[in-house]
Amino acid sequence: MIIVVGIGADGMSGLAQASRAELARATVVHGSRRQLDLLDGSLTAVRRAWPTPMLPALRTILDGATGDVHVVASGDPLLHGVGTSLIRLHGAENVVVLPHVSSVTLACSRVGWAVQDTEIISLVTSEPHTAVRRGGQAVVLSRDSTSPAALARLLTDTGRGDAEITVLEQLGGPAERRRTATAREWAARPPGDVDDLNVIAVRYLPDERRFAIMPDEAYANDGQITKQPVRALTLAALAPRPGELLWDVGAGSGSIAIEWCRSGPGCHAVAFERDEGRRKRITENAIAFGARVEVQVDAPGTFDSVPPPAAIFIGGGLTQPGLLEACYDRLTVGGRLVVNTVTVESEAVVAEWYSRYGGHLVRFEYQRGEPLGGFTGWRPAMPITQWSVTKR
């Protein structure tokens, strides 16, 4: 059995009796160097720091064990912690977790927030821009001492300089410290003494949250953008599910990839775009919305360098020889493919594939009201033919 004991910055003095008893009977304790240093001299167990990389050690932690194996982890080991990894690798029946109070709960208690109303964002393995939001509040788990300044700069650069950030260091320990500023103030004068063990409580201002499909003007674009009404219909056809990866091929401004990321927890995307200027805009848009979008140069040339997707959207380049075949081949059984076309040549390609693989073939037409002299007239947008199919 693997026993995972959560420990706070207050060390063993803050442990519950059950946690202290487990560590007292341990023969070997695994953990990071910082966590192991929180253990006092009353323990006789051998202390083994995690190697780098850590994952191979987690896989083999039970090899040769004659009794229970003990692990110490920060706070709640099931909150972006090693406890989750161990359960995934060895099964819940082989792992017991004794949690400490999480850093998120401690942070919320310090700033007076209800935990259930607070988003949790981890920058331990993600880039700082993924913590950018258009409103609401979040506790951001920092990677190290540089995370608060990096996030403050991004918030300022994306029009969120009025956001209120509270940096909480060494939560629950004798050296606990709290500092509050606007993102703009922190970015202009970042302190040089931030502890590596910190979390950031952020109230995102101005609050401009929208949970529907964003208007076209929200995205930097050169006109190469899937328009809002069609974007809504496309997302409905793609049917994103939590944690899934989308390939957005011929991404233009990246609007489909970003809407995918906004649609559910853990959703992320790879955007393929040939044009250098558009790739730059995709990156800018992804940062502005805090979306996990990786930008690639070309399709299908870079397909083998990225993980396989749950769904693929093709918004451009359909007539490129071999592109549709390469996309379909990369889908696993159950994967979804959605193609939007506006030209006769692209429709011919779609019609052929529809005749072979079935799916759903629809055409969308809509009109916009625009000024016509002193009146209002209807201006039709180009009709969109859409083919969607699930691989079987």
Short mmCIF file of N, CA, C and O in Angstrom, two decimals, residues 281-373:
data_model
loop_
_atom_site.label_atom_id
_atom_site.label_comp_id
_atom_site.label_asym_id
_atom_site.label_seq_id
_atom_site.Cartn_x
_atom_site.Cartn_y
_atom_site.Cartn_z
N ARG A 281 -0.97 36.26 -34.80
CA ARG A 281 -2.28 36.67 -34.28
C ARG A 281 -2.93 35.56 -33.46
O ARG A 281 -3.60 35.83 -32.47
N ILE A 282 -2.77 34.31 -33.90
CA ILE A 282 -3.32 33.20 -33.11
C ILE A 282 -2.72 33.20 -31.71
O ILE A 282 -3.43 33.04 -30.71
N THR A 283 -1.41 33.40 -31.64
CA THR A 283 -0.74 33.44 -30.33
C THR A 283 -1.27 34.59 -29.49
O THR A 283 -1.55 34.43 -28.29
N GLU A 284 -1.43 35.76 -30.10
CA GLU A 284 -1.96 36.93 -29.37
C GLU A 284 -3.37 36.65 -28.86
O GLU A 284 -3.70 36.99 -27.71
N ASN A 285 -4.21 36.05 -29.69
CA ASN A 285 -5.58 35.74 -29.28
C ASN A 285 -5.61 34.70 -28.17
O ASN A 285 -6.41 34.81 -27.23
N ALA A 286 -4.75 33.70 -28.27
CA ALA A 286 -4.70 32.66 -27.23
C ALA A 286 -4.30 33.27 -25.89
O ALA A 286 -4.87 32.93 -24.84
N ILE A 287 -3.32 34.17 -25.90
CA ILE A 287 -2.89 34.83 -24.66
C ILE A 287 -4.02 35.68 -24.09
O ILE A 287 -4.28 35.66 -22.88
N ALA A 288 -4.71 36.42 -24.95
CA ALA A 288 -5.78 37.30 -24.48
C ALA A 288 -6.90 36.54 -23.80
O ALA A 288 -7.56 37.07 -22.90
N PHE A 289 -7.14 35.29 -24.22
CA PHE A 289 -8.23 34.50 -23.65
C PHE A 289 -7.74 33.42 -22.69
O PHE A 289 -8.53 32.63 -22.18
N GLY A 290 -6.43 33.36 -22.45
CA GLY A 290 -5.90 32.34 -21.54
C GLY A 290 -6.10 30.93 -22.06
O GLY A 290 -6.27 29.99 -21.28
N ALA A 291 -6.07 30.77 -23.38
CA ALA A 291 -6.36 29.47 -24.00
C ALA A 291 -5.08 28.66 -24.20
O ALA A 291 -4.04 29.21 -24.57
N ARG A 292 -5.18 27.36 -23.98
CA ARG A 292 -4.05 26.46 -24.21
C ARG A 292 -4.03 26.04 -25.68
O ARG A 292 -4.57 25.02 -26.07
N VAL A 293 -3.41 26.89 -26.49
CA VAL A 293 -3.33 26.64 -27.92
C VAL A 293 -1.86 26.60 -28.33
O VAL A 293 -1.12 27.56 -28.12
N GLU A 294 -1.45 25.48 -28.89
CA GLU A 294 -0.10 25.35 -29.45
C GLU A 294 -0.18 25.66 -30.93
O GLU A 294 -1.03 25.12 -31.64
N VAL A 295 0.71 26.52 -31.41
CA VAL A 295 0.67 26.96 -32.80
C VAL A 295 1.74 26.23 -33.59
O VAL A 295 2.92 26.25 -33.22
N GLN A 296 1.33 25.56 -34.67
CA GLN A 296 2.24 24.83 -35.53
C GLN A 296 2.27 25.46 -36.92
O GLN A 296 1.31 26.11 -37.35
N VAL A 297 3.38 25.24 -37.62
CA VAL A 297 3.61 25.92 -38.88
C VAL A 297 2.75 25.39 -40.01
O VAL A 297 2.18 26.14 -40.78
N ASP A 298 2.63 24.08 -40.13
CA ASP A 298 2.04 23.56 -41.36
C ASP A 298 1.30 22.27 -41.09
O ASP A 298 1.54 21.56 -40.12
N ALA A 299 0.37 21.99 -41.98
CA ALA A 299 -0.34 20.71 -41.99
C ALA A 299 -0.30 20.18 -43.43
O ALA A 299 -0.45 20.95 -44.37
N PRO A 300 -0.07 18.88 -43.57
CA PRO A 300 0.09 17.85 -42.54
C PRO A 300 1.54 17.60 -42.12
O PRO A 300 1.83 16.63 -41.44
N GLY A 301 2.46 18.49 -42.52
CA GLY A 301 3.88 18.24 -42.29
C GLY A 301 4.27 18.06 -40.84
O GLY A 301 5.23 17.34 -40.55
N THR A 302 3.56 18.72 -39.91
CA THR A 302 3.92 18.63 -38.49
C THR A 302 2.97 17.75 -37.68
O THR A 302 3.03 17.75 -36.46
N PHE A 303 2.11 16.99 -38.36
CA PHE A 303 1.15 16.16 -37.64
C PHE A 303 1.82 15.17 -36.69
O PHE A 303 1.31 14.91 -35.60
N ASP A 304 2.94 14.61 -37.11
CA ASP A 304 3.58 13.57 -36.30
C ASP A 304 4.26 14.12 -35.04
O ASP A 304 4.67 13.35 -34.18
N SER A 305 4.36 15.45 -34.93
CA SER A 305 5.07 16.04 -33.80
C SER A 305 4.14 16.44 -32.66
O SER A 305 4.61 16.95 -31.64
N VAL A 306 2.83 16.21 -32.81
CA VAL A 306 1.88 16.61 -31.78
C VAL A 306 1.01 15.42 -31.40
O VAL A 306 0.87 14.46 -32.18
N PRO A 307 0.40 15.43 -30.21
CA PRO A 307 -0.44 14.30 -29.78
C PRO A 307 -1.66 14.14 -30.68
O PRO A 307 -2.13 15.11 -31.28
N PRO A 308 -2.20 12.93 -30.78
CA PRO A 308 -3.39 12.69 -31.60
C PRO A 308 -4.60 13.40 -31.01
O PRO A 308 -4.74 13.50 -29.79
N PRO A 309 -5.51 13.88 -31.87
CA PRO A 309 -6.65 14.66 -31.38
C PRO A 309 -7.89 13.82 -31.13
O PRO A 309 -8.03 12.70 -31.64
N ALA A 310 -8.80 14.39 -30.37
CA ALA A 310 -10.14 13.82 -30.24
C ALA A 310 -11.03 14.30 -31.37
O ALA A 310 -11.99 13.63 -31.75
N ALA A 311 -10.72 15.50 -31.90
CA ALA A 311 -11.52 16.08 -32.98
C ALA A 311 -10.63 16.95 -33.86
O ALA A 311 -9.62 17.49 -33.39
N ILE A 312 -11.01 17.08 -35.12
CA ILE A 312 -10.28 17.92 -36.06
C ILE A 312 -11.27 18.83 -36.77
O ILE A 312 -12.34 18.38 -37.21
N PHE A 313 -10.90 20.11 -36.88
CA PHE A 313 -11.67 21.05 -37.69
C PHE A 313 -10.79 21.52 -38.84
O PHE A 313 -9.64 21.92 -38.62
N ILE A 314 -11.31 21.47 -40.04
CA ILE A 314 -10.60 21.98 -41.22
C ILE A 314 -11.34 23.20 -41.71
O ILE A 314 -12.47 23.11 -42.20
N GLY A 315 -10.68 24.36 -41.59
CA GLY A 315 -11.29 25.59 -42.03
C GLY A 315 -10.64 26.17 -43.26
O GLY A 315 -11.13 27.14 -43.84
N GLY A 316 -9.53 25.57 -43.69
CA GLY A 316 -8.83 26.06 -44.87
C GLY A 316 -7.87 25.02 -45.39
O GLY A 316 -7.44 24.12 -44.66
N GLY A 317 -7.55 25.13 -46.69
CA GLY A 317 -6.58 24.22 -47.28
C GLY A 317 -7.13 22.87 -47.68
O GLY A 317 -6.37 21.94 -47.93
N LEU A 318 -8.45 22.75 -47.76
CA LEU A 318 -9.06 21.44 -48.02
C LEU A 318 -8.64 20.85 -49.36
O LEU A 318 -8.53 19.63 -49.50
N THR A 319 -8.41 21.71 -50.35
CA THR A 319 -8.05 21.19 -51.68
C THR A 319 -6.57 20.83 -51.80
O THR A 319 -6.15 20.33 -52.85
N GLN A 320 -5.81 21.05 -50.74
CA GLN A 320 -4.40 20.63 -50.75
C GLN A 320 -4.34 19.11 -50.85
O GLN A 320 -4.95 18.40 -50.05
N PRO A 321 -3.64 18.56 -51.83
CA PRO A 321 -3.61 17.11 -52.01
C PRO A 321 -3.16 16.38 -50.74
O PRO A 321 -2.14 16.72 -50.13
N GLY A 322 -3.94 15.41 -50.33
CA GLY A 322 -3.59 14.55 -49.19
C GLY A 322 -3.95 15.10 -47.83
O GLY A 322 -3.82 14.38 -46.83
N LEU A 323 -4.43 16.35 -47.75
CA LEU A 323 -4.70 16.93 -46.42
C LEU A 323 -5.85 16.23 -45.72
O LEU A 323 -5.73 15.83 -44.56
N LEU A 324 -6.97 16.06 -46.41
CA LEU A 324 -8.12 15.44 -45.78
C LEU A 324 -7.82 14.00 -45.40
O LEU A 324 -8.21 13.54 -44.31
N GLU A 325 -7.09 13.28 -46.26
CA GLU A 325 -6.71 11.90 -45.93
C GLU A 325 -5.84 11.86 -44.67
O GLU A 325 -6.05 11.02 -43.78
N ALA A 326 -4.88 12.79 -44.58
CA ALA A 326 -3.98 12.81 -43.42
C ALA A 326 -4.75 13.11 -42.14
O ALA A 326 -4.48 12.51 -41.09
N CYS A 327 -5.71 14.01 -42.21
CA CYS A 327 -6.52 14.33 -41.03
C CYS A 327 -7.35 13.13 -40.60
O CYS A 327 -7.38 12.76 -39.42
N TYR A 328 -8.03 12.53 -41.54
CA TYR A 328 -8.90 11.39 -41.21
C TYR A 328 -8.08 10.24 -40.64
O TYR A 328 -8.51 9.57 -39.68
N ASP A 329 -6.89 10.01 -41.20
CA ASP A 329 -6.05 8.91 -40.72
C ASP A 329 -5.59 9.12 -39.28
O ASP A 329 -5.37 8.15 -38.55
N ARG A 330 -5.43 10.39 -38.87
CA ARG A 330 -4.93 10.66 -37.52
C ARG A 330 -6.01 10.50 -36.46
O ARG A 330 -5.69 10.44 -35.27
N LEU A 331 -7.26 10.43 -36.85
CA LEU A 331 -8.34 10.24 -35.88
C LEU A 331 -8.42 8.79 -35.44
O LEU A 331 -8.28 7.87 -36.25
N THR A 332 -8.64 8.58 -34.15
CA THR A 332 -8.93 7.24 -33.66
C THR A 332 -10.43 6.98 -33.82
O THR A 332 -11.21 7.89 -34.12
N VAL A 333 -10.82 5.74 -33.61
CA VAL A 333 -12.24 5.40 -33.69
C VAL A 333 -13.01 6.24 -32.66
O VAL A 333 -12.62 6.34 -31.50
N GLY A 334 -14.08 6.87 -33.11
CA GLY A 334 -14.86 7.76 -32.25
C GLY A 334 -14.47 9.21 -32.37
O GLY A 334 -15.17 10.09 -31.86
N GLY A 335 -13.36 9.49 -33.07
CA GLY A 335 -12.94 10.86 -33.27
C GLY A 335 -13.86 11.59 -34.24
O GLY A 335 -14.46 10.98 -35.13
N ARG A 336 -13.98 12.92 -34.07
CA ARG A 336 -14.89 13.71 -34.90
C ARG A 336 -14.11 14.59 -35.87
O ARG A 336 -13.06 15.13 -35.52
N LEU A 337 -14.62 14.69 -37.08
CA LEU A 337 -14.05 15.56 -38.10
C LEU A 337 -15.14 16.49 -38.60
O LEU A 337 -16.25 16.05 -38.94
N VAL A 338 -14.84 17.80 -38.62
CA VAL A 338 -15.77 18.80 -39.13
C VAL A 338 -15.04 19.64 -40.16
O VAL A 338 -13.94 20.13 -39.91
N VAL A 339 -15.66 19.80 -41.32
CA VAL A 339 -15.08 20.56 -42.42
C VAL A 339 -16.05 21.64 -42.86
O VAL A 339 -17.22 21.34 -43.12
N ASN A 340 -15.59 22.89 -42.95
CA ASN A 340 -16.39 23.99 -43.49
C ASN A 340 -15.82 24.40 -44.84
O ASN A 340 -14.59 24.56 -44.98
N THR A 341 -16.68 24.59 -45.82
CA THR A 341 -16.23 24.97 -47.15
C THR A 341 -17.08 26.12 -47.69
O THR A 341 -18.26 26.26 -47.33
N VAL A 342 -16.46 26.92 -48.59
CA VAL A 342 -17.21 28.01 -49.24
C VAL A 342 -17.03 27.99 -50.76
O VAL A 342 -17.72 28.73 -51.45
N THR A 343 -16.13 27.15 -51.28
CA THR A 343 -15.88 27.14 -52.73
C THR A 343 -16.44 25.86 -53.36
O THR A 343 -16.61 24.83 -52.69
N VAL A 344 -16.71 25.95 -54.65
CA VAL A 344 -17.22 24.80 -55.39
C VAL A 344 -16.20 23.66 -55.37
O VAL A 344 -16.56 22.48 -55.23
N GLU A 345 -14.92 24.02 -55.51
CA GLU A 345 -13.88 22.98 -55.52
C GLU A 345 -13.82 22.23 -54.20
O GLU A 345 -13.69 21.00 -54.16
N SER A 346 -13.93 22.96 -53.08
CA SER A 346 -13.92 22.29 -51.76
C SER A 346 -15.17 21.46 -51.57
O SER A 346 -15.14 20.37 -50.98
N GLU A 347 -16.30 21.96 -52.05
CA GLU A 347 -17.54 21.19 -51.94
C GLU A 347 -17.45 19.87 -52.69
O GLU A 347 -17.99 18.85 -52.23
N ALA A 348 -16.74 19.87 -53.79
CA ALA A 348 -16.58 18.63 -54.56
C ALA A 348 -15.81 17.60 -53.75
O ALA A 348 -16.15 16.41 -53.75
N VAL A 349 -14.77 18.05 -53.05
CA VAL A 349 -14.00 17.13 -52.19
C VAL A 349 -14.89 16.59 -51.08
O VAL A 349 -14.91 15.38 -50.80
N VAL A 350 -15.64 17.47 -50.46
CA VAL A 350 -16.52 17.06 -49.36
C VAL A 350 -17.59 16.08 -49.85
O VAL A 350 -17.90 15.08 -49.18
N ALA A 351 -18.16 16.37 -51.00
CA ALA A 351 -19.21 15.49 -51.54
C ALA A 351 -18.68 14.08 -51.76
O ALA A 351 -19.37 13.09 -51.48
N GLU A 352 -17.46 13.98 -52.25
CA GLU A 352 -16.87 12.65 -52.49
C GLU A 352 -16.69 11.89 -51.18
O GLU A 352 -17.03 10.71 -51.08
N TRP A 353 -16.17 12.59 -50.18
CA TRP A 353 -15.95 11.92 -48.88
C TRP A 353 -17.27 11.58 -48.20
O TRP A 353 -17.37 10.55 -47.53
N TYR A 354 -18.26 12.43 -48.36
CA TYR A 354 -19.56 12.15 -47.78
C TYR A 354 -20.16 10.89 -48.40
O TYR A 354 -20.76 10.06 -47.70
N SER A 355 -19.97 10.71 -49.70
CA SER A 355 -20.50 9.52 -50.37
C SER A 355 -19.81 8.25 -49.89
O SER A 355 -20.40 7.17 -49.91
N ARG A 356 -18.56 8.38 -49.43
CA ARG A 356 -17.80 7.20 -48.98
C ARG A 356 -18.00 6.90 -47.50
O ARG A 356 -18.08 5.74 -47.09
N TYR A 357 -18.07 7.95 -46.67
CA TYR A 357 -18.05 7.74 -45.22
C TYR A 357 -19.33 8.19 -44.51
O TYR A 357 -19.46 7.96 -43.30
N GLY A 358 -20.25 8.80 -45.23
CA GLY A 358 -21.48 9.23 -44.58
C GLY A 358 -21.27 10.43 -43.69
O GLY A 358 -20.46 11.31 -43.99
N GLY A 359 -21.97 10.47 -42.58
CA GLY A 359 -21.91 11.62 -41.69
C GLY A 359 -23.08 12.56 -41.93
O GLY A 359 -24.17 12.13 -42.34
N HIS A 360 -22.85 13.84 -41.70
CA HIS A 360 -23.90 14.85 -41.87
C HIS A 360 -23.40 15.93 -42.81
O HIS A 360 -22.31 16.47 -42.63
N LEU A 361 -24.21 16.24 -43.81
CA LEU A 361 -23.88 17.28 -44.78
C LEU A 361 -24.97 18.34 -44.72
O LEU A 361 -26.15 18.04 -44.95
N VAL A 362 -24.58 19.59 -44.36
CA VAL A 362 -25.56 20.66 -44.23
C VAL A 362 -25.00 21.93 -44.89
O VAL A 362 -23.79 22.08 -45.08
N ARG A 363 -25.92 22.83 -45.22
CA ARG A 363 -25.50 24.13 -45.76
C ARG A 363 -26.18 25.23 -44.95
O ARG A 363 -27.37 25.17 -44.67
N PHE A 364 -25.37 26.24 -44.57
CA PHE A 364 -25.86 27.35 -43.77
C PHE A 364 -25.84 28.62 -44.61
O PHE A 364 -24.86 28.92 -45.29
N GLU A 365 -26.91 29.37 -44.54
CA GLU A 365 -26.97 30.69 -45.16
C GLU A 365 -27.62 31.65 -44.17
O GLU A 365 -28.60 31.31 -43.51
N TYR A 366 -27.05 32.82 -44.04
CA TYR A 366 -27.64 33.83 -43.17
C TYR A 366 -27.40 35.21 -43.78
O TYR A 366 -26.53 35.39 -44.64
N GLN A 367 -28.17 36.18 -43.34
CA GLN A 367 -28.07 37.54 -43.86
C GLN A 367 -27.96 38.52 -42.71
O GLN A 367 -28.50 38.29 -41.62
N ARG A 368 -27.24 39.60 -42.96
CA ARG A 368 -27.04 40.64 -41.94
C ARG A 368 -27.79 41.91 -42.35
O ARG A 368 -27.77 42.30 -43.52
N GLY A 369 -28.41 42.55 -41.39
CA GLY A 369 -29.04 43.83 -41.64
C GLY A 369 -27.98 44.92 -41.70
O GLY A 369 -27.19 45.09 -40.76
N GLU A 370 -27.94 45.68 -42.82
CA GLU A 370 -26.96 46.74 -42.99
C GLU A 370 -27.64 47.98 -43.57
O GLU A 370 -28.70 47.88 -44.22
N PRO A 371 -27.03 49.16 -43.34
CA PRO A 371 -27.62 50.39 -43.87
C PRO A 371 -27.74 50.34 -45.40
O PRO A 371 -26.83 49.87 -46.09
N LEU A 372 -28.86 50.82 -45.89
CA LEU A 372 -29.11 50.91 -47.33
C LEU A 372 -29.74 52.28 -47.58
O LEU A 372 -30.96 52.45 -47.47
N GLY A 373 -28.87 53.25 -47.89
CA GLY A 373 -29.36 54.62 -47.95
C GLY A 373 -29.82 55.03 -46.56
O GLY A 373 -29.09 54.91 -45.58
#
